[in-house]
Coordinates of C-alpha atoms in Angstrom, one line a residue:
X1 CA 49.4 -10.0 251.8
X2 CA 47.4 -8.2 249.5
X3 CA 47.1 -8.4 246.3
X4 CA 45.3 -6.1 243.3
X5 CA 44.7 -7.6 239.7
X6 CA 43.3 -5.7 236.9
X7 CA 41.2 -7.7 234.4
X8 CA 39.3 -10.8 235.9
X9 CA 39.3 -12.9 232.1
X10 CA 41.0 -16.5 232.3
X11 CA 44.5 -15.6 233.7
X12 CA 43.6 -12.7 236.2
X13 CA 40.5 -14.7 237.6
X14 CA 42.3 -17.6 237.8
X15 CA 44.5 -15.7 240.0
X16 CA 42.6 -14.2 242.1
X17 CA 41.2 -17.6 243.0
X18 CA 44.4 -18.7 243.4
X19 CA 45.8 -16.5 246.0
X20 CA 42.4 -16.4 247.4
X21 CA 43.6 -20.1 248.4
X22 CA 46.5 -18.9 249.8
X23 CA 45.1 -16.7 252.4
X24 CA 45.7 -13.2 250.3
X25 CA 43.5 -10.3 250.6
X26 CA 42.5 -9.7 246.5
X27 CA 41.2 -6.4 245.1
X28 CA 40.3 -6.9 241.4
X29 CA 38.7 -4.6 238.7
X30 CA 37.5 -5.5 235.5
X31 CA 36.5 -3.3 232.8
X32 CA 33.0 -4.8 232.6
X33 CA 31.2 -4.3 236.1
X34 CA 29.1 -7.0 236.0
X35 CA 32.3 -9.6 235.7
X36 CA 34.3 -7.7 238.6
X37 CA 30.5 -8.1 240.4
X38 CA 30.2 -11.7 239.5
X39 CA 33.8 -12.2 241.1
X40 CA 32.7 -10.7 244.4
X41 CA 29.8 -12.5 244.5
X42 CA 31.6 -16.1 243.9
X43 CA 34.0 -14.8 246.5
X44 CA 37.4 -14.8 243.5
X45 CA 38.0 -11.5 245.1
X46 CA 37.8 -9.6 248.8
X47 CA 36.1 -5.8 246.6
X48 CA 37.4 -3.5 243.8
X49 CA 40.3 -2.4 242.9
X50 CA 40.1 1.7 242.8
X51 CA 42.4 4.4 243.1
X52 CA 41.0 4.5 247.1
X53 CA 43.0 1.0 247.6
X54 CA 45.4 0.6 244.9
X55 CA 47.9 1.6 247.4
X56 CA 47.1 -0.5 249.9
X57 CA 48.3 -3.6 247.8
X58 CA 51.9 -5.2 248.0
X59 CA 51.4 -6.8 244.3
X60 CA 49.2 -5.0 241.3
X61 CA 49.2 -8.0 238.4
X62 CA 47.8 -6.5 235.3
X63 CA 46.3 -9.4 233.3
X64 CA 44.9 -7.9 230.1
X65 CA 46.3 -7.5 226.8
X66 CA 49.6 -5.7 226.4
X67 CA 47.5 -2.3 224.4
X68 CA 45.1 -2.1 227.3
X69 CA 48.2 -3.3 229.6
X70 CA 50.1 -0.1 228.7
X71 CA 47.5 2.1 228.5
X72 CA 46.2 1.1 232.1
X73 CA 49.8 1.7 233.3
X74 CA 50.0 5.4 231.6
X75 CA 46.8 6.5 233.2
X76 CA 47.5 5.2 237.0
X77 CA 51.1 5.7 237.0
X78 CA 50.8 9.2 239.1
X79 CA 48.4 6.6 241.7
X80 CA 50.8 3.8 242.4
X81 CA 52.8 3.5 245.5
X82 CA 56.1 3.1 245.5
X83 CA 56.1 0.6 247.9
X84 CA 53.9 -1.8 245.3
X85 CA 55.7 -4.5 243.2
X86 CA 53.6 -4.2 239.4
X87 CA 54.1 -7.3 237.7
X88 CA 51.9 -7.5 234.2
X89 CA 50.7 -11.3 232.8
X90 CA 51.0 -10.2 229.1
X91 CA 51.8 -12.7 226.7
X92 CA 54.8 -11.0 224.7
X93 CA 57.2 -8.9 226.4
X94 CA 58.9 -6.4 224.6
X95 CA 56.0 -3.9 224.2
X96 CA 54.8 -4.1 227.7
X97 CA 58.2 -4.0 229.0
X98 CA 59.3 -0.6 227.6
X99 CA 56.5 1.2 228.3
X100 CA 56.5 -0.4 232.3
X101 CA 60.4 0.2 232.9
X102 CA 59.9 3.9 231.1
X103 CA 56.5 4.7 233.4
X104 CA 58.2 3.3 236.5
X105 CA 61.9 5.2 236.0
X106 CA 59.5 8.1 235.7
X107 CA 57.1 7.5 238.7
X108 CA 58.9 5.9 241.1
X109 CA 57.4 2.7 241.6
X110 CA 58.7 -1.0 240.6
X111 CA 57.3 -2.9 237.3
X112 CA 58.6 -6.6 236.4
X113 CA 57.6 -8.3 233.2
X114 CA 56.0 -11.5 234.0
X115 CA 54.0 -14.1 232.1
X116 CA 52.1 -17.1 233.4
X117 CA 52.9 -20.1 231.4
X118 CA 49.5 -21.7 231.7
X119 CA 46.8 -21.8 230.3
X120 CA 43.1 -23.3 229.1
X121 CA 41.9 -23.1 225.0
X122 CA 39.0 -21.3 226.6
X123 CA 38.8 -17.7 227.8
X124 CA 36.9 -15.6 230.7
X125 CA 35.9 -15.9 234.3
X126 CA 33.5 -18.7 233.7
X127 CA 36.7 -21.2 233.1
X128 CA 39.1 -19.5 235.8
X129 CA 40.2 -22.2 238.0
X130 CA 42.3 -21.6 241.4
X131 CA 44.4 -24.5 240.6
X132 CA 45.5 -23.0 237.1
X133 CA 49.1 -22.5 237.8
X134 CA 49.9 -25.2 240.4
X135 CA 53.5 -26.7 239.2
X136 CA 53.5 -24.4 236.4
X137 CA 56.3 -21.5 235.9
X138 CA 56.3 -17.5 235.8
X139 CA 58.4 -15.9 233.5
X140 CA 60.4 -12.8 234.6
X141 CA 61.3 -9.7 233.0
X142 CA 63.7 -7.2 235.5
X143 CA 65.1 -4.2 233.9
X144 CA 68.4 -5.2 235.9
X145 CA 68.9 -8.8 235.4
X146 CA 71.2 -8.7 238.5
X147 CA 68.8 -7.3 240.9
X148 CA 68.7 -10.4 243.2
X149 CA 66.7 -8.5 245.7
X150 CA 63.9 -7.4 243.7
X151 CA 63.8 -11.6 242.1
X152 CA 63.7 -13.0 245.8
X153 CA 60.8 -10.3 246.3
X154 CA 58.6 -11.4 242.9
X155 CA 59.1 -15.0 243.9
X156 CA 58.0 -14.4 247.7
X157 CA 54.7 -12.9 246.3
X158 CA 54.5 -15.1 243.1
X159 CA 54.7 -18.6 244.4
X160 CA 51.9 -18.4 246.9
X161 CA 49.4 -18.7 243.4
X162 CA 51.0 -21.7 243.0
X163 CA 53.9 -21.5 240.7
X164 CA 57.1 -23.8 241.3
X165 CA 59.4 -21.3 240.1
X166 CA 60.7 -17.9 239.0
X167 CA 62.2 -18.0 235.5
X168 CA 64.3 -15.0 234.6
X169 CA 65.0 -14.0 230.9
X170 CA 64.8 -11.1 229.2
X171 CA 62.6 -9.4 226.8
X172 CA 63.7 -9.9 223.7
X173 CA 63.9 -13.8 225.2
X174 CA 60.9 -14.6 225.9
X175 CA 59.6 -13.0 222.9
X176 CA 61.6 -15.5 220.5
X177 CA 61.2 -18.1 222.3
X178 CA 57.2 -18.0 223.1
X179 CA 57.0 -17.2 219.2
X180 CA 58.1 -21.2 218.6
X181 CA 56.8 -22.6 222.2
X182 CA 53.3 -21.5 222.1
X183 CA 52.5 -19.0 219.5
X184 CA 53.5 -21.3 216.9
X185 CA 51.4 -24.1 218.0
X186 CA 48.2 -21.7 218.3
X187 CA 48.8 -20.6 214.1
X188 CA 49.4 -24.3 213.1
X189 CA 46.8 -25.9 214.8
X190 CA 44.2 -22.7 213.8
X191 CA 45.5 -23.5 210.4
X192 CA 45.5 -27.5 210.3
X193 CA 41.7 -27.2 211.5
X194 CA 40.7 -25.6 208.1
X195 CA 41.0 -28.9 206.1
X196 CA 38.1 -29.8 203.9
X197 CA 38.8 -33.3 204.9
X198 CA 37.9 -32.4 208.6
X199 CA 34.6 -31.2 207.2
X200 CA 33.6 -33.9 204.8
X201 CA 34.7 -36.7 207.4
X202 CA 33.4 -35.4 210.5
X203 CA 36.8 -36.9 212.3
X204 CA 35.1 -39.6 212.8
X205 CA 38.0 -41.8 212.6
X206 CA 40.4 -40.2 215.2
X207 CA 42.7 -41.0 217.9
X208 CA 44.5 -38.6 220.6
X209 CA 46.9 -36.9 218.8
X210 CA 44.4 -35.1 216.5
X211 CA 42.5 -33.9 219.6
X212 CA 45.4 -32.8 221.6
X213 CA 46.9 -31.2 218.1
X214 CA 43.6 -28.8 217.3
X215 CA 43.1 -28.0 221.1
X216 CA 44.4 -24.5 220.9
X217 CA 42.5 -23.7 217.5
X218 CA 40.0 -22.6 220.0
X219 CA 40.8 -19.2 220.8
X220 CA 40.2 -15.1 221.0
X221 CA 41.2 -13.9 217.9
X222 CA 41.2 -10.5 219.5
X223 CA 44.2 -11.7 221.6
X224 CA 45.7 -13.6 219.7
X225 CA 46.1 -11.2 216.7
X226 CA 47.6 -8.4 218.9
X227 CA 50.0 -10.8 220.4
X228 CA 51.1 -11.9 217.0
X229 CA 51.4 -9.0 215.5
X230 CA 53.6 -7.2 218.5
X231 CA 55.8 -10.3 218.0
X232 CA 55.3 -10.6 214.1
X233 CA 59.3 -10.4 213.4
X234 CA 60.0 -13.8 216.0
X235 CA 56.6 -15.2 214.3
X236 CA 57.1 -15.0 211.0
X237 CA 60.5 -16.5 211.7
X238 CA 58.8 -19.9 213.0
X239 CA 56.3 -19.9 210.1
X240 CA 59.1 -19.8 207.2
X241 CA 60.8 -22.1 208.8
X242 CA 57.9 -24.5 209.3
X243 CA 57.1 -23.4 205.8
X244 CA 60.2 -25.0 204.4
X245 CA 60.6 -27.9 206.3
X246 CA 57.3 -28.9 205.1
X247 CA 58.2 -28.5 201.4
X248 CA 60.8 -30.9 202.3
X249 CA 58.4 -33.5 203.4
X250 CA 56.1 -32.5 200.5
X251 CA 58.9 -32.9 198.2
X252 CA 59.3 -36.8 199.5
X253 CA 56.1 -37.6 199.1
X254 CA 55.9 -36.1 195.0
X255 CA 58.8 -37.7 194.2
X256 CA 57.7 -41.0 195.9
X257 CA 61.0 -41.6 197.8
X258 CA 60.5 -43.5 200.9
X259 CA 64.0 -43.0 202.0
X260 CA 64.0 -39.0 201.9
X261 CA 60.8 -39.5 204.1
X262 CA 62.7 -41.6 206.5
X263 CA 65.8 -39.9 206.8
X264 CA 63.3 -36.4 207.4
X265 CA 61.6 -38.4 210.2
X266 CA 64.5 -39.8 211.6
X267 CA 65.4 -35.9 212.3
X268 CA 62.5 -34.7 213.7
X269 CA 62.8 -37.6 216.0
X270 CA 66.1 -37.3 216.4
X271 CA 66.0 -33.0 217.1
X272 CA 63.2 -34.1 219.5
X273 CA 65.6 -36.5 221.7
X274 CA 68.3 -33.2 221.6
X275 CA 65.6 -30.8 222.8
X276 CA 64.6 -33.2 225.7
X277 CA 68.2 -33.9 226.7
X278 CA 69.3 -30.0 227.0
X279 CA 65.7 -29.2 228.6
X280 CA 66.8 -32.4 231.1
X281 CA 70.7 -30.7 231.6
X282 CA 68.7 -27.1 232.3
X283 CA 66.0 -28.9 234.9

């Protein structure tokens, strides 16, 4: 198996480690040489990806930014085989999607949407770990949800990274539900950090939740901006509704009435007990 990965940054080095484990052949390319160098040299990849090989690979897995992504796709469309599977690692999927489905109608080869749901709150090569995506699962985008085939043929070259499973959804899917799951949790926690309090104490009197809560705040603002603002509609549907429950919770607290606050908390915990049990019937 061979496999070809374009951009060598957190989720494509981590990657190419990954299958490296697994006995693949990996071609990557990154657009700054000395990082697609570097990943030679620590032996994360076999050599480059260029358009002499690009058709030697079963699997092409674009892991940069969905702009880049698409751009990528529109100028080596006319090189890729038809016999390649292109699966991108973008973090929304409506964007990517169009433009991969419209390229690949038009070229002849096959594009999935996919997305890696793993992560670390720190980018680049220097933190890609081969063990990144063990037990974790790949979400997939198929412009024919009933194509059984081409699913049974992402998993066969998915799972060897390490994934458990395949997770089939569609665009517009995945988009509203990574808004509340994960893009969500980057704005709140990016947003809880700027407290004066955190300044002016230090956090010196903490305990695990604060550091598990303000993990993510760390991140590329590059990335995440683009992501949130290709999936602004979904997004600013999770922040208004944050927005009000929080005025609920505020309200409690002006009004000094211990039982609103309990009865608001008894929700949350109680929503959280739902979630779990339908997540559970879905496992």
């Amino acid at each position: 198996m061979k496999i070809g990965i374009v951009g060598l940054g957190l989720i494509g080095g981590s990657l190419a480690k990954a299958y490296k484990r697994a006995g693949a052949q990996v071609a990557g390319f990154d657009i700054n040489d000395l990082i697609t160098q570097f990943a030679q040299m620590a032996e994360a990849i076999d050599e480059t990806l260029t358009d002499e090989n690009i058709n030697e690979c079963d699997c092409i897995l674009i892991a940069i930014p969905p702009v880049p992504a698409v751009e990528w796709l529109e100028s080596n469309a006319p090189k890729l085989s038809k016999d390649s599977l292109v699966i991108d690692c973008c973090g929304t999927k409506r964007y990517i999607c169009d433009a991969g489905f419209r390229l690949a109608d038009e070229y002849g080869f096959t594009f999935v949407g996919g997305h890696p749901m793993a992560g670390l709150q720190y980018g680049g090569f220097k933190h890609s770990r081969y063990d990144l995506f063990d037990d974790a699962i790949f979400a997939v985008v198929t412009e024919h949800r009933s194509d059984i085939m081409l699913l049974d043929r992402v998993k066969k070259l998915i799972l060897p990274a390490g994934f458990s499973r395949i997770v089939p959804c569609t665009a517009e899917d995945h988009d509203k539900i990574i808004a509340f799951t994960s893009q969500m949790a980057h704005v709140v926690s990016n947003a809880f950090i700027k407290s004066a309090t955190a300044l002016e104490s230090g956090v010196s009197i903490s305990a695990g939740s604060y550091r598990d809560f303000t993990r993510v705040a760390y991140l590329d603002a590059n990335m995440w901006t683009e992501l949130f603002m290709e999936n602004r509609d979904n997004l600013k549907f999770e922040i208004d509704t944050l927005i009000n429950e929080l005025s609920r919770y505020s309200k409690a607290l002006e009004d000094e009435d211990p039982d609103r606050m309990r009865e608001l908390l008894e929700e949350g915990r109680d929503r959280k007990v739902e979630v779990e049990k339908r997540c559970n019937m879905k496992a």
